[in-house]
Amino acid sequence: MHLLAQEEYGLRCLLQVANGPSDRPMAISDIAEAEGLSLEYSAKLLRQLRIGGLLESRRGVSGGYWLTRPAEEISVWDALQVLGGTFLSEAFCEEHPGQATSCLRNSNCGIRPMWELIESSLRELLSNVNIAELNNGECCMRERLGMPVAEDSKHLAIAEKS
Amino acid sequence: MHLLAQEEYGLRCLLQVANGPSDRPMAISDIAEAEGLSLEYSAKLLRQLRIGGLLESRRGVSGGYWLTRPAEEISVWDALQVLGGTFLSEAFCEEHPGQATSCLRNSNCGIRPMWELIESSLRELLSNVNIAELNNGECCMRERLGMPVAEDSKHLAIAEKS
DNA sequence: TCTATACTTGACTAAACAGTATAGAATCCT
DNA sequence: AGGATTCTATACTGTTTAGTCAAGTATAGA
């Protein structure tokens, strides 16, 4: 139950495109530089986002990437579906039979409802955050998400220790 | 953002121990058989749960595993901490600097609050479910979690298609 | 058409996860 | 003490993820 690197970095690349110029494509090199990633890795992630239908691209001089629809209409859920697949695959039970031919818990599994609840909670939460909002900065996002804004952030707390 | 196999299977092994006889240890072979897992894999997962402090064990004839505290006092969050680590590591930002020496978003990251919200939502939800409940079966858990009980379960919906 | 630019594709290496195999050590019973 | 039982510890193989590399192709402009 880890956040994948490509979910983090892929989302960051997508945010760069969303935040880029609206009249022309944004080049991979600019995106990579802005996020401190290698050009090659950014290219890989951007390609994945293109294949997933969130971006379009053009090659050649003044080529680059742009969004297929307005940033306000792309949810974080959409992005993570493309970048990391689902938390709980539809075939999860079929994929975890252990050594049996089908999962022995199939008929009465107390765990399954819990995974499903998590999945639906994540969907609920992330479907309602769009990538335009994420570009508005940390304080805006904290406020938007109903989180405490100042000292008690986990990150700041760590920084204070040192 | 996947559920790890060891989180699913490890939790299942833990549930078997919780559901086992209270007057004597439960053998790996019984646990493995009950969940349809290989003895070796079960042993690996149970060992991890022991090292994580949720189980104790004894070797030899009539040896096996037992809980270190009552099942009602072991939350799913506790189990997943041992089995899968955290969703969002405390060092997450430090671990994702890309090619830079430290993450370029460090001072103002719109994404971080969102990951933190997910982490705390998961903790909130999973800390309040204990492993004794999970052994009460699917219908009980659905009711317990405020989920629809019958036809509109994802799993049943899939089954009905075929 | 030639060329520089910038994305595309597939292959490749290293690390983490999934699951298996095996020799070893502790416990109980006789 | 001896031996069967059952957990322990480490190593090993295959698959997925992380990230890099290099050769190729499309585009714009001269």
XYZ file of C-alpha atoms (C1' of nucleotides) in Angstrom:
384
model
C 0.000 0.000 0.000
C 2.626 2.399 -1.179
C 2.361 5.442 -3.302
C 4.248 4.623 -6.502
C 7.028 6.859 -7.750
C 5.332 7.254 -11.097
C 2.157 8.424 -9.389
C 4.048 11.191 -7.650
C 6.297 12.160 -10.537
C 3.682 11.598 -13.237
C 1.230 13.843 -11.435
C 3.914 16.489 -11.095
C 4.610 16.390 -14.825
C 0.909 16.658 -15.527
C 0.687 19.689 -13.250
C 3.502 21.331 -15.165
C 1.625 20.913 -18.413
C -1.533 22.266 -16.791
C 0.422 25.206 -15.500
C 2.235 25.806 -18.766
C 1.473 28.291 -21.564
C -2.011 27.880 -22.996
C -1.166 28.959 -26.542
C 1.545 26.448 -27.344
C 2.791 22.995 -26.339
C 5.167 22.566 -23.440
C 8.439 20.779 -24.167
C 9.579 17.760 -22.179
C 12.842 19.528 -21.427
C 10.997 22.389 -19.726
C 8.828 20.002 -17.738
C 11.825 17.915 -16.677
C 13.743 20.977 -15.605
C 10.836 22.431 -13.665
C 10.411 19.247 -11.636
C 14.063 18.314 -11.371
C 13.640 15.071 -13.303
C 15.726 13.585 -16.089
C 14.467 14.286 -19.576
C 14.187 10.582 -20.288
C 12.119 9.781 -17.236
C 9.801 12.720 -17.828
C 9.376 11.551 -21.413
C 8.361 8.124 -20.218
C 5.796 9.467 -17.783
C 4.377 11.978 -20.257
C 4.044 9.274 -22.848
C 2.085 7.206 -20.348
C -0.213 10.141 -19.685
C -0.695 10.572 -23.428
C -1.544 6.927 -23.942
C -3.928 7.230 -21.028
C -5.761 9.995 -22.848
C -4.918 12.960 -20.643
C -2.336 14.574 -22.913
C -1.681 15.089 -26.594
C 1.638 15.821 -28.206
C 3.338 17.051 -31.333
C 6.884 16.365 -32.449
C 9.416 18.646 -34.030
C 10.325 22.257 -33.561
C 8.037 23.963 -31.059
C 6.490 20.573 -30.303
C 5.559 19.311 -26.867
C 2.594 18.326 -24.745
C -0.792 19.864 -23.936
C -3.910 18.783 -22.074
C -6.714 17.078 -23.962
C -9.262 18.924 -21.827
C -9.289 21.822 -19.370
C -7.319 21.267 -16.174
C -10.488 21.818 -14.160
C -11.987 18.749 -15.807
C -9.103 16.405 -15.011
C -9.355 14.920 -11.544
C -6.509 13.481 -9.544
C -8.401 10.209 -9.671
C -8.231 10.314 -13.489
C -4.494 10.917 -13.341
C -3.827 8.136 -10.850
C -5.891 5.665 -12.828
C -3.541 6.273 -15.725
C -0.355 6.352 -13.682
C -0.840 3.715 -11.081
C -3.835 1.628 -11.925
C -6.426 1.035 -9.257
C -5.871 0.490 -5.573
C -8.130 -2.537 -5.714
C -8.175 -4.242 -9.090
C -11.518 -5.591 -10.249
C -9.922 -9.001 -10.431
C -8.336 -8.729 -6.993
C -10.056 -11.803 -5.544
C -9.335 -13.865 -8.636
C -5.733 -12.737 -8.442
C -5.285 -13.825 -4.817
C -6.382 -17.431 -4.591
C -3.139 -18.473 -2.907
C -2.478 -22.045 -3.994
C -6.152 -22.876 -4.372
C -7.877 -22.579 -7.735
C -10.151 -19.894 -6.369
C -9.999 -17.903 -3.159
C -11.289 -19.972 -0.259
C -12.906 -16.857 1.188
C -14.927 -16.238 -1.933
C -18.312 -16.989 -0.427
C -17.867 -15.109 2.832
C -14.992 -12.694 3.152
C -14.920 -10.123 5.912
C -11.876 -8.411 4.441
C -13.281 -7.639 1.007
C -15.843 -5.062 2.167
C -13.061 -3.182 3.901
C -10.872 -3.006 0.787
C -13.921 -1.914 -1.180
C -14.679 0.806 1.314
C -11.136 2.114 1.051
C -11.312 2.040 -2.732
C -14.575 3.965 -2.781
C -13.324 6.445 -0.186
C -10.278 7.140 -2.301
C -12.389 7.539 -5.399
C -14.757 9.868 -3.614
C -11.954 12.015 -2.283
C -9.761 12.119 -5.384
C -12.515 12.536 -7.934
C -13.327 15.825 -6.304
C -9.871 17.316 -6.594
C -8.832 18.585 -10.015
C -5.341 19.307 -11.214
C -5.973 23.040 -11.606
C -6.476 23.315 -7.852
C -3.236 21.504 -7.127
C -1.343 24.256 -8.881
C -2.660 26.848 -6.481
C -0.025 26.091 -3.877
C 0.215 24.416 -0.532
C -1.734 26.812 1.654
C -4.680 26.898 -0.794
C -4.757 23.143 -0.940
C -4.640 22.785 2.833
C -7.526 25.152 3.173
C -9.391 23.496 0.322
C -8.996 20.070 1.953
C -9.974 21.289 5.386
C -6.544 20.693 6.827
C -4.678 22.732 9.423
C -2.568 25.278 7.592
C 0.447 26.035 9.741
C 2.839 24.406 12.216
C 1.235 21.034 12.654
C 1.908 19.880 9.136
C 3.839 16.658 9.237
C 6.525 18.001 6.973
C 7.109 21.177 8.899
C 7.162 19.216 12.109
C 10.017 17.119 10.778
C 11.900 20.161 9.586
C 11.620 21.713 13.036
C 13.279 18.770 14.715
C 16.590 19.379 13.003
C -1.045 2.624 -5.015
C -1.604 -1.080 -4.960
C -2.583 -3.345 -2.166
C 0.409 -5.640 -1.607
C -0.008 -9.395 -1.652
C 1.553 -9.654 1.773
C -0.995 -7.225 3.158
C -3.866 -9.370 1.937
C -2.355 -12.742 2.792
C -0.691 -11.596 5.996
C -3.943 -10.183 7.276
C -5.675 -13.438 6.417
C -3.090 -15.420 8.372
C -3.514 -13.082 11.299
C -7.280 -13.559 11.172
C -6.794 -17.307 11.282
C -4.758 -16.998 14.448
C -7.357 -14.689 15.946
C -10.049 -17.176 15.043
C -8.100 -20.178 16.281
C -8.302 -22.042 19.577
C -7.736 -19.803 22.571
C -6.163 -22.445 24.818
C -3.270 -23.484 22.586
C -1.109 -22.191 19.717
C -2.187 -22.573 16.131
C 0.203 -24.395 13.812
C 1.421 -22.850 10.564
C 0.183 -25.918 8.712
C -3.370 -25.325 9.915
C -3.218 -21.647 9.028
C -1.791 -22.374 5.600
C -4.425 -24.987 4.906
C -7.268 -22.774 6.058
C -6.242 -19.974 3.714
C -5.034 -22.115 0.831
C -1.458 -20.883 1.077
C 1.817 -22.774 0.960
C 3.274 -23.635 4.329
C 6.470 -21.760 3.486
C 4.748 -18.547 2.498
C 2.496 -18.622 5.536
C 5.551 -19.169 7.695
C 7.210 -16.123 6.166
C 4.187 -13.908 6.756
C 3.613 -15.179 10.297
C 7.247 -14.576 11.123
C 6.874 -11.006 9.899
C 3.826 -10.549 12.111
C 5.798 -11.940 15.048
C 8.724 -9.620 14.446
C 6.214 -6.792 14.175
C 4.963 -7.618 17.671
C 1.482 -8.878 16.882
C 2.163 -12.588 17.368
C 4.217 -14.838 19.584
C 5.280 -18.365 18.820
C 6.615 -21.559 20.277
C 8.460 -24.322 18.470
C 8.207 -28.066 18.766
C 5.331 -30.442 19.307
C 2.070 -28.568 19.799
C 3.878 -25.363 18.994
C 2.512 -22.580 16.836
C 1.385 -18.981 16.939
C -0.874 -16.903 19.171
C -1.829 -13.251 19.520
C 0.178 -11.041 21.855
C -3.012 -9.222 22.848
C -6.761 -9.715 22.435
C -8.017 -9.586 18.863
C -10.279 -6.673 19.773
C -7.182 -4.640 20.566
C -5.426 -5.239 17.266
C -6.553 -2.856 14.543
C -6.249 -3.429 10.837
C -4.036 -0.350 10.805
C -1.662 -2.097 13.234
C -1.546 -5.149 11.000
C -0.925 -3.186 7.816
C 1.828 -1.165 9.433
C 3.643 -4.424 10.067
C 2.834 -6.023 6.726
C 3.073 -3.221 4.244
C 4.616 -0.210 5.840
C 2.901 3.108 5.509
C 1.057 4.507 2.538
C 3.024 7.719 2.853
C 6.448 7.282 4.391
C 7.598 10.023 6.720
C 10.575 10.528 4.443
C 8.452 10.598 1.301
C 9.527 14.081 0.205
C 13.171 13.365 0.927
C 12.841 10.157 -1.060
C 11.410 11.847 -4.147
C 13.772 14.669 -5.062
C 14.085 13.447 -8.652
C 17.563 14.404 -9.811
C 17.771 17.424 -7.561
C 19.398 17.182 -4.129
C 16.110 18.043 -2.482
C 12.598 18.195 -3.895
C 12.076 21.421 -5.817
C 8.522 21.573 -4.471
C 9.697 21.508 -0.900
C 8.707 25.049 -0.022
C 5.304 25.053 -1.650
C 3.805 21.761 -2.719
C 0.123 21.496 -3.535
C 0.309 17.734 -3.807
C 1.673 16.990 -0.354
C -1.457 18.031 1.570
C -3.476 15.668 -0.568
C -1.240 12.669 0.145
C -1.343 13.583 3.820
C -5.100 13.740 3.791
C -5.290 10.293 2.240
C -2.850 8.932 4.796
C -4.845 10.333 7.695
C -8.141 9.157 6.208
C -6.761 5.665 5.921
C -5.462 5.769 9.446
C -8.771 7.053 10.753
C -10.726 4.373 8.966
C -8.446 1.414 9.627
C -7.610 2.217 13.232
C -11.270 1.769 14.012
C -11.600 -1.716 12.613
C -10.190 -4.537 14.689
C -9.352 -8.031 13.542
C -12.017 -9.649 15.716
C -14.691 -7.909 13.691
C -13.231 -9.070 10.416
C -13.832 -12.648 11.460
C -17.557 -12.027 11.781
C -18.186 -12.542 8.093
C -19.009 -10.481 5.062
C -22.539 -9.392 5.851
C -21.572 -8.227 9.362
C -18.676 -6.269 7.997
C -20.782 -4.635 5.302
C -23.294 -3.575 7.889
C -20.551 -2.490 10.248
C -18.962 -0.323 7.551
C -22.223 1.187 6.419
C -22.082 -0.478 3.046
C -24.954 -1.875 0.982
C -25.283 -5.549 1.832
C -26.706 -7.308 -1.193
C -26.688 -7.115 -4.995
C -24.637 -4.018 -5.597
C -21.452 -5.388 -4.191
C -18.742 -5.117 -6.798
C -17.850 -8.748 -6.466
C -21.374 -10.073 -6.742
C -21.957 -7.796 -9.702
C -19.008 -9.390 -11.466
C -20.187 -12.866 -10.634
C -23.619 -12.121 -12.053
C -22.203 -11.166 -15.432
C -21.039 -14.683 -16.154
C 15.018 19.187 -49.746
C 18.006 19.727 -45.873
C 18.579 20.261 -41.041
C 17.820 21.063 -36.295
C 14.420 20.206 -33.002
C 11.745 17.416 -30.088
C 8.880 13.432 -29.275
C 8.782 7.852 -29.832
C 10.002 3.296 -29.109
C 12.147 -0.585 -27.290
C 15.827 -2.420 -24.779
C 18.437 -2.466 -20.741
C 20.099 -2.382 -15.476
C 19.112 -2.163 -10.590
C 16.074 -2.586 -6.726
C 11.842 -4.244 -4.463
C 8.163 -7.642 -4.142
C 6.273 -12.545 -4.544
C 6.863 -16.957 -3.513
C 9.822 -21.277 -2.883
C 13.528 -24.256 -0.921
C 16.456 -26.035 2.533
C 19.260 -26.630 6.381
C 18.993 -25.590 11.287
C 17.349 -25.005 16.108
C 13.996 -25.447 19.913
C 10.354 -28.067 22.229
C 7.793 -32.058 23.771
C 7.280 -36.907 24.569
C 8.941 -41.407 25.567
C 19.108 -39.154 25.795
C 16.780 -39.738 21.402
C 13.621 -38.591 17.997
C 9.514 -36.538 15.955
C 7.434 -32.180 15.516
C 7.219 -27.436 14.435
C 9.053 -22.950 14.027
C 13.562 -20.132 12.252
C 16.720 -18.183 9.163
C 18.785 -17.419 4.958
C 19.246 -17.884 0.281
C 17.369 -18.231 -4.168
C 14.319 -17.451 -8.547
C 10.976 -14.909 -11.257
C 8.173 -10.707 -11.841
C 7.188 -5.806 -11.362
C 8.756 -1.101 -10.681
C 12.332 2.665 -11.202
C 15.028 4.953 -14.096
C 18.435 5.244 -18.085
C 20.080 4.853 -22.898
C 20.276 4.928 -27.742
C 18.419 4.675 -32.281
C 14.464 6.268 -34.830
C 10.677 9.316 -36.719
C 7.771 13.445 -37.380
C 7.619 18.528 -37.688
C 8.872 23.331 -38.771
C 11.627 26.440 -41.070
C 15.197 27.902 -44.260
